[in-house]
Short mmCIF file of C-alpha atoms in Angstrom, two decimals:
data_model
loop_
_atom_site.label_atom_id
_atom_site.label_comp_id
_atom_site.label_asym_id
_atom_site.label_seq_id
_atom_site.Cartn_x
_atom_site.Cartn_y
_atom_site.Cartn_z
CA MET A 1 -7.48 34.85 -26.44
CA ALA A 2 -11.07 33.68 -26.86
CA LEU A 3 -12.63 30.81 -24.90
CA ASN A 4 -14.46 29.52 -27.98
CA GLY A 5 -15.43 25.87 -27.67
CA ASP A 6 -14.54 25.69 -23.97
CA VAL A 7 -16.55 24.31 -21.07
CA CYS A 8 -16.70 26.77 -18.16
CA VAL A 9 -17.86 26.18 -14.60
CA VAL A 10 -19.19 29.04 -12.46
CA THR A 11 -19.76 28.41 -8.75
CA GLY A 12 -22.20 30.75 -7.08
CA ALA A 13 -23.71 31.22 -10.54
CA CYS A 14 -27.08 32.42 -9.22
CA GLY A 15 -25.57 35.15 -7.06
CA PHE A 16 -25.19 38.87 -7.70
CA LEU A 17 -21.83 38.64 -9.48
CA GLY A 18 -22.28 35.09 -10.77
CA ARG A 19 -25.32 35.97 -12.88
CA ARG A 20 -23.50 38.91 -14.43
CA LEU A 21 -20.49 36.76 -15.34
CA VAL A 22 -22.62 33.99 -16.85
CA ARG A 23 -24.45 36.50 -19.06
CA LEU A 24 -21.15 38.07 -20.12
CA LEU A 25 -19.66 34.69 -21.03
CA LEU A 26 -22.71 33.84 -23.13
CA GLU A 27 -22.65 37.21 -24.87
CA GLU A 28 -18.91 37.45 -25.51
CA GLU A 29 -17.78 33.87 -26.10
CA ARG A 30 -18.90 30.88 -28.13
CA LEU A 31 -18.63 28.35 -25.37
CA SER A 32 -19.47 24.70 -25.83
CA GLU A 33 -21.06 24.58 -22.39
CA ILE A 34 -21.42 26.58 -19.22
CA ARG A 35 -22.20 24.86 -15.93
CA LEU A 36 -24.01 26.72 -13.18
CA ILE A 37 -23.15 25.53 -9.67
CA ASP A 38 -25.18 26.73 -6.70
CA ARG A 39 -26.93 25.40 -3.63
CA GLN A 40 -30.35 26.06 -5.15
CA ILE A 41 -31.06 26.66 -8.82
CA LYS A 42 -34.56 27.41 -10.03
CA LEU A 43 -35.73 26.71 -13.55
CA GLU A 44 -36.17 30.45 -14.10
CA ASP A 45 -32.51 30.98 -13.20
CA VAL A 46 -31.49 28.89 -16.19
CA GLN A 47 -34.22 30.28 -18.42
CA SER A 48 -33.13 33.87 -17.67
CA PHE A 49 -30.18 33.31 -20.01
CA ASN A 50 -32.26 32.10 -22.98
CA ASP A 51 -32.01 35.45 -24.76
CA CYS A 52 -28.21 35.30 -24.96
CA ARG A 53 -27.23 31.63 -24.82
CA GLY A 54 -27.03 31.06 -28.58
CA ASP A 55 -25.70 27.57 -29.24
CA THR A 56 -24.06 27.28 -25.82
CA ARG A 57 -25.45 24.56 -23.60
CA VAL A 58 -26.36 25.83 -20.11
CA ARG A 59 -26.53 23.13 -17.43
CA ALA A 60 -27.51 23.46 -13.79
CA TYR A 61 -25.57 21.61 -11.08
CA GLU A 62 -27.37 21.99 -7.77
CA GLY A 63 -25.37 20.83 -4.79
CA ASP A 64 -23.05 21.54 -1.89
CA ILE A 65 -19.60 23.02 -2.50
CA ARG A 66 -18.37 20.72 0.31
CA ASP A 67 -19.35 17.57 -1.62
CA SER A 68 -16.21 16.34 -3.41
CA ALA A 69 -18.02 13.78 -5.60
CA PHE A 70 -20.46 16.45 -6.75
CA LEU A 71 -17.61 18.82 -7.59
CA ARG A 72 -15.79 16.19 -9.62
CA ARG A 73 -18.88 15.56 -11.72
CA ALA A 74 -19.35 19.27 -12.30
CA CYS A 75 -15.70 19.81 -13.29
CA ARG A 76 -15.32 16.79 -15.56
CA GLY A 77 -14.19 17.95 -19.00
CA ALA A 78 -14.13 21.64 -18.04
CA SER A 79 -11.50 24.13 -19.21
CA THR A 80 -11.96 26.95 -16.68
CA VAL A 81 -13.47 27.19 -13.21
CA PHE A 82 -14.66 30.56 -11.89
CA HIS A 83 -14.97 30.11 -8.14
CA MET A 84 -17.36 32.77 -6.85
CA ALA A 85 -19.37 30.79 -4.31
CA CYS A 86 -18.86 31.87 -0.71
CA LEU A 87 -20.67 32.86 2.44
CA ILE A 88 -20.55 36.63 2.99
CA ASP A 89 -20.93 37.72 6.58
CA VAL A 90 -20.06 41.24 7.74
CA ARG A 91 -21.81 41.14 11.10
CA GLY A 92 -20.85 37.78 12.58
CA LYS A 93 -24.21 36.11 12.05
CA VAL A 94 -22.78 32.87 10.63
CA GLU A 95 -20.96 30.32 12.76
CA PHE A 96 -17.24 30.16 12.00
CA SER A 97 -17.44 26.42 11.27
CA GLU A 98 -19.98 27.13 8.51
CA LEU A 99 -17.90 29.97 7.05
CA TYR A 100 -14.77 27.83 7.12
CA GLY A 101 -16.55 24.85 5.61
CA VAL A 102 -17.79 26.79 2.59
CA ASN A 103 -15.10 29.43 2.08
CA VAL A 104 -12.02 27.33 2.84
CA LYS A 105 -12.88 23.63 2.69
CA GLY A 106 -15.12 24.16 -0.32
CA THR A 107 -12.31 25.96 -2.13
CA GLN A 108 -9.84 23.21 -1.30
CA LEU A 109 -12.19 20.47 -2.51
CA LEU A 110 -12.83 22.39 -5.72
CA LEU A 111 -9.09 22.73 -6.35
CA GLU A 112 -8.68 19.00 -5.79
CA ALA A 113 -11.52 18.30 -8.21
CA CYS A 114 -9.77 20.42 -10.84
CA ILE A 115 -6.55 18.44 -10.36
CA GLU A 116 -8.34 15.11 -10.57
CA GLU A 117 -10.40 16.14 -13.61
CA ASN A 118 -7.55 17.92 -15.48
CA VAL A 119 -9.07 21.42 -15.41
CA PRO A 120 -6.22 23.75 -16.46
CA SER A 121 -7.47 27.16 -15.24
CA PHE A 122 -8.91 28.29 -11.89
CA ILE A 123 -9.98 31.85 -11.03
CA TYR A 124 -10.81 32.68 -7.42
CA THR A 125 -13.06 35.60 -6.50
CA SER A 126 -11.41 36.99 -3.40
CA SER A 127 -12.28 40.15 -1.47
CA ILE A 128 -10.70 43.43 -0.43
CA GLU A 129 -11.25 42.22 3.14
CA VAL A 130 -8.34 39.77 2.83
CA MET A 131 -6.16 42.90 2.96
CA GLY A 132 -7.97 44.68 5.74
CA PRO A 133 -8.36 47.24 7.10
CA ASN A 134 -6.49 46.10 10.16
CA PRO A 135 -7.84 46.63 13.70
CA SER A 136 -5.80 49.83 14.01
CA GLY A 137 -7.58 51.33 11.02
CA ASP A 138 -4.36 52.14 9.17
CA PRO A 139 -5.32 53.78 5.86
CA VAL A 140 -4.25 52.87 2.31
CA TYR A 141 -4.22 55.50 -0.44
CA ASN A 142 -4.36 54.14 -3.99
CA GLY A 143 -2.61 50.92 -2.97
CA THR A 144 -1.15 48.35 -5.34
CA GLU A 145 -0.34 44.65 -5.16
CA GLU A 146 3.11 45.64 -3.88
CA THR A 147 1.74 47.76 -1.02
CA GLN A 148 3.11 46.60 2.33
CA TYR A 149 0.39 46.64 4.96
CA LYS A 150 0.44 45.38 8.51
CA CYS A 151 -2.61 43.17 8.35
CA ALA A 152 -3.90 40.95 11.11
CA VAL A 153 -7.27 39.82 9.79
CA LYS A 154 -9.41 38.91 12.78
CA PHE A 155 -12.93 38.99 11.41
CA PRO A 156 -14.12 35.48 10.43
CA TYR A 157 -15.24 36.35 6.90
CA GLY A 158 -11.94 38.03 6.02
CA LYS A 159 -9.94 35.20 7.60
CA THR A 160 -11.72 32.50 5.62
CA LYS A 161 -11.51 34.43 2.34
CA ARG A 162 -7.80 35.02 2.93
CA GLU A 163 -7.14 31.33 3.54
CA GLY A 164 -9.19 30.40 0.48
CA GLU A 165 -7.11 32.79 -1.60
CA GLU A 166 -3.83 31.49 -0.18
CA ARG A 167 -4.77 27.89 -0.96
CA THR A 168 -5.73 28.90 -4.49
CA LEU A 169 -2.45 30.66 -5.20
CA ARG A 170 -0.39 27.84 -3.64
CA ALA A 171 -2.12 25.40 -5.99
CA ASN A 172 -0.71 27.20 -9.03
CA GLY A 173 1.59 24.81 -10.90
CA GLU A 174 0.11 21.66 -9.36
CA LEU A 175 0.52 18.64 -11.61
CA LEU A 176 -2.74 17.44 -13.14
CA LEU A 177 -3.39 13.76 -13.75
CA ASP A 178 -2.83 14.18 -17.49
CA GLY A 179 0.66 15.59 -16.92
CA THR A 180 -0.17 19.27 -17.53
CA ARG A 181 -0.24 21.87 -14.77
CA LEU A 182 -2.92 23.92 -13.08
CA ALA A 183 -2.78 27.73 -13.35
CA THR A 184 -4.59 29.83 -10.76
CA CYS A 185 -5.09 33.49 -9.98
CA ALA A 186 -7.21 35.53 -7.58
CA LEU A 187 -9.13 38.75 -8.08
CA ARG A 188 -9.71 41.11 -5.16
CA PRO A 189 -12.66 43.37 -6.02
CA MET A 190 -13.49 46.42 -3.98
CA TYR A 191 -17.06 46.80 -2.62
CA ILE A 192 -19.20 45.64 -5.57
CA TYR A 193 -22.33 47.59 -6.45
CA GLY A 194 -24.84 47.57 -9.27
CA GLU A 195 -28.16 46.09 -10.27
CA GLY A 196 -28.99 43.30 -7.83
CA CYS A 197 -26.83 44.49 -4.91
CA ARG A 198 -28.62 43.40 -1.76
CA PHE A 199 -26.56 45.69 0.47
CA LEU A 200 -27.86 48.76 -1.36
CA LEU A 201 -31.40 47.43 -0.98
CA GLY A 202 -30.84 46.98 2.75
CA HIS A 203 -29.59 50.55 3.18
CA MET A 204 -32.52 51.87 1.15
CA ALA A 205 -35.00 49.94 3.30
CA ASP A 206 -33.40 51.38 6.44
CA GLY A 207 -33.74 54.84 4.91
CA VAL A 208 -37.43 54.27 4.20
CA ARG A 209 -37.98 53.25 7.83
CA ASN A 210 -36.13 56.39 8.92
CA LYS A 211 -38.46 58.70 6.93
CA ASN A 212 -36.21 58.85 3.84
CA VAL A 213 -33.08 59.72 5.80
CA LEU A 214 -30.09 57.41 5.32
CA TYR A 215 -28.01 56.51 8.35
CA ARG A 216 -24.44 57.77 8.50
CA LEU A 217 -21.91 55.27 9.82
CA SER A 218 -18.89 56.54 7.83
CA LEU A 219 -16.88 59.70 8.15
CA GLN A 220 -16.80 61.63 4.88
CA GLU A 221 -13.00 61.48 4.74
CA ALA A 222 -12.92 57.65 5.06
CA LYS A 223 -13.00 57.02 1.33
CA VAL A 224 -13.12 53.72 -0.55
CA ASN A 225 -13.44 53.02 -4.27
CA PRO A 226 -16.50 50.87 -5.04
CA VAL A 227 -16.50 48.91 -8.29
CA TYR A 228 -19.39 48.24 -10.66
CA VAL A 229 -20.50 44.61 -11.01
CA GLY A 230 -20.27 44.70 -14.82
CA ASN A 231 -16.61 45.67 -14.63
CA VAL A 232 -15.85 42.94 -12.07
CA ALA A 233 -17.42 40.35 -14.37
CA LEU A 234 -15.30 41.66 -17.24
CA ALA A 235 -12.13 41.33 -15.12
CA HIS A 236 -12.96 37.64 -14.58
CA LEU A 237 -13.38 37.09 -18.30
CA GLN A 238 -10.09 38.83 -19.02
CA ALA A 239 -8.36 36.66 -16.39
CA ALA A 240 -9.71 33.50 -18.06
CA ARG A 241 -8.56 34.66 -21.46
CA SER A 242 -5.12 35.46 -20.08
CA LEU A 243 -4.75 32.07 -18.39
CA LYS A 244 -5.55 30.41 -21.70
CA ASP A 245 -2.81 32.41 -23.43
CA SER A 246 0.45 30.44 -23.12
CA ASN A 247 2.48 33.67 -23.18
CA LYS A 248 0.58 35.18 -20.23
CA ARG A 249 -0.19 32.03 -18.27
CA ASN A 250 3.19 31.87 -16.55
CA ILE A 251 3.09 35.59 -15.74
CA ILE A 252 -0.26 35.76 -13.98
CA GLY A 253 -0.38 32.23 -12.55
CA GLY A 254 -0.14 32.36 -8.76
CA ARG A 255 -0.83 36.11 -8.55
CA PHE A 256 -3.66 38.25 -7.19
CA TYR A 257 -5.08 41.45 -8.65
CA TYR A 258 -7.03 44.35 -7.22
CA ILE A 259 -10.13 45.12 -9.25
CA SER A 260 -11.54 48.63 -9.13
CA ASP A 261 -12.74 51.04 -11.80
CA ASP A 262 -13.28 54.76 -12.28
CA THR A 263 -16.00 55.15 -9.65
CA PRO A 264 -14.96 58.23 -7.63
CA PRO A 265 -13.58 57.48 -4.13
CA VAL A 266 -16.20 58.19 -1.49
CA SER A 267 -17.15 56.93 1.97
CA TYR A 268 -19.54 53.99 2.21
CA SER A 269 -22.34 56.13 3.67
CA ASP A 270 -21.89 58.91 1.15
CA PHE A 271 -21.89 56.36 -1.67
CA ASN A 272 -25.34 55.23 -0.53
CA HIS A 273 -26.46 58.85 -0.64
CA VAL A 274 -25.02 59.38 -4.14
CA MET A 275 -27.09 56.43 -5.35
CA MET A 276 -30.29 57.28 -3.50
CA SER A 277 -30.44 61.08 -3.43
CA PRO A 278 -32.13 61.13 -6.90
CA LEU A 279 -34.88 59.00 -5.32
CA GLY A 280 -35.60 61.58 -2.61
CA PHE A 281 -33.34 60.35 0.18
CA HIS A 282 -31.27 62.55 2.48
CA ILE A 283 -28.46 61.52 4.82
CA GLN A 284 -27.56 62.28 8.41
CA ASP A 285 -24.93 65.01 8.77
CA LYS A 286 -22.92 63.28 11.49
CA LEU A 287 -22.22 59.89 13.00
CA PRO A 288 -24.74 58.93 15.70
CA LEU A 289 -21.90 59.17 18.24
CA PRO A 290 -18.30 60.38 18.13
CA LEU A 291 -16.14 57.61 16.69
CA CYS A 292 -14.43 56.78 20.00
CA LEU A 293 -17.81 56.38 21.74
CA LEU A 294 -19.09 54.30 18.85
CA TYR A 295 -16.17 51.90 19.34
CA LEU A 296 -16.90 51.79 23.08
CA LEU A 297 -20.57 51.03 22.45
CA CYS A 298 -19.61 48.20 20.08
CA PHE A 299 -17.25 46.77 22.67
CA VAL A 300 -20.02 46.73 25.27
CA LEU A 301 -22.46 45.11 22.82
CA GLU A 302 -19.93 42.46 21.78
CA TRP A 303 -19.03 41.77 25.41
CA GLY A 304 -22.70 41.43 26.38
CA CYS A 305 -23.41 39.03 23.51
CA ALA A 306 -20.37 36.94 24.48
CA ILE A 307 -21.60 36.68 28.08
CA LEU A 308 -25.03 35.51 26.94
CA ARG A 309 -23.71 33.14 24.27
CA PRO A 310 -23.92 29.96 26.41
CA PHE A 311 -27.65 30.63 26.81
CA ILE A 312 -28.68 32.47 23.66
CA ARG A 313 -26.89 33.48 20.47
CA LEU A 314 -27.26 37.21 19.91
CA VAL A 315 -25.55 39.20 17.16
CA PRO A 316 -24.78 42.87 17.87
CA PRO A 317 -26.17 45.28 15.26
CA LEU A 318 -22.74 46.89 14.97
CA THR A 319 -19.22 45.62 15.72
CA ARG A 320 -15.82 47.24 16.15
CA HIS A 321 -14.62 45.54 12.98
CA LEU A 322 -17.50 46.94 10.95
CA VAL A 323 -17.00 50.44 12.38
CA THR A 324 -13.30 50.23 11.52
CA MET A 325 -14.03 49.07 7.98
CA LEU A 326 -16.56 51.85 7.46
CA ASN A 327 -14.23 54.55 8.79
CA THR A 328 -10.86 53.71 7.23
CA HIS A 329 -9.63 55.27 4.01
CA PHE A 330 -8.93 52.21 1.84
CA THR A 331 -8.45 52.71 -1.91
CA PHE A 332 -6.62 50.60 -4.50
CA SER A 333 -5.51 50.86 -8.12
CA TYR A 334 -6.39 48.42 -10.90
CA LYS A 335 -3.29 49.23 -12.97
CA ARG A 336 -1.60 45.83 -12.63
CA ALA A 337 -4.79 44.11 -13.78
CA GLN A 338 -4.83 46.52 -16.70
CA VAL A 339 -1.26 45.73 -17.70
CA GLU A 340 -1.20 41.97 -17.10
CA LEU A 341 -4.82 40.90 -17.63
CA GLY A 342 -5.76 43.45 -20.25
CA TYR A 343 -8.56 44.67 -17.96
CA THR A 344 -9.99 48.09 -18.70
CA PRO A 345 -13.36 49.05 -17.19
CA ARG A 346 -16.07 48.81 -19.82
CA TYR A 347 -18.72 50.76 -17.93
CA SER A 348 -18.08 54.39 -17.06
CA TRP A 349 -19.04 55.83 -13.70
CA GLN A 350 -21.94 57.66 -15.36
CA GLU A 351 -23.27 54.46 -16.94
CA ALA A 352 -22.83 52.42 -13.75
CA ARG A 353 -24.55 55.06 -11.62
CA LYS A 354 -27.44 55.47 -14.05
CA GLY A 355 -28.10 51.73 -14.27
CA THR A 356 -27.90 51.26 -10.52
CA ILE A 357 -30.22 54.19 -9.74
CA GLU A 358 -32.78 52.99 -12.27
CA TRP A 359 -32.72 49.53 -10.71
CA LEU A 360 -33.09 50.97 -7.19
CA ALA A 361 -36.01 53.09 -8.40
CA SER A 362 -37.71 49.96 -9.73
CA GLN A 363 -37.34 48.26 -6.33
CA LEU A 364 -38.41 51.19 -4.16
CA PRO A 365 -42.23 50.83 -4.48
CA GLU A 366 -42.12 47.20 -3.35
CA ILE A 367 -39.85 48.08 -0.41
CA ARG A 368 -42.16 50.91 0.67
CA GLU A 369 -45.18 48.65 0.43
CA LYS A 370 -43.59 45.95 2.58
CA ILE A 371 -42.49 48.41 5.24
CA GLU A 372 -45.76 50.36 5.33
CA THR A 373 -47.85 47.21 5.63
#
């Protein structure tokens, strides 16, 4: 079902995934209005959509996701909220209070704004990290939403994303002020790659510093299934269309969905090599240390940083959680999203790889110049 004539709100609209979703909405739907919410929005951010906006009004709402009055203004009269804004932290750089404030409190305030402003549909961008891997590194092979997994999420980012997701799904069916009910769902994408991925840029910069040799921090057998950003954006659009469909709304409301595509399963480190080998990069054959010693080194680094924390806040370059995540086989199927949301990946692996490599190639000269100077 089309969203024609609707008003959509996208939080985190200037981010990697947010930009792709906004462009897709403008290209695929005849919206009345789309509202971009972010902490900072430049004029060029809004103008970047001029080539595809058509008659849709694009409005910028710059503010803090923890400001309830701001959120109410942004949601007033809206039909669908895509909640993508969050703080991503895989190394423990961000204070937990800040992560919790944005990823949990911000989500709760946004849900409350939807209830107060009679917004009927809410789609939460979750993360594979709400599932794990757990500290034991137990693997998952082609998991589904029914997969039972002993998960004790300890890392702050995963904990806050999990609580944000739980609050979203619990809000499904909440009574709105106009007497109708809120419908919510959550999407759990795998590691998202594509044009604009800052993690790929970071790995490429490290490779440049290491004389065009990429670091290996993942065992080859620890496979994951990355997902292309264009396909993740499409899954969000399909979720919004499904929530608008009265026949599907009661089926998907309150549920979460894994979002992957047909990108071949591969380890994180080897995925970097697949993307960067055409640009002249090689990769280390082995981990810098045997895995057990790598865990021990991380423990010592974490312990040392904890001892010094009352005097100075240091962040270890590598943690046990990150090593576990990078070295656990963790793959999931998108079949339930295909059946219930009508999601089928639009971009093939060949198309996604080609586009990403071309984008990386365009960024490489600037990265080399910065590092060499």
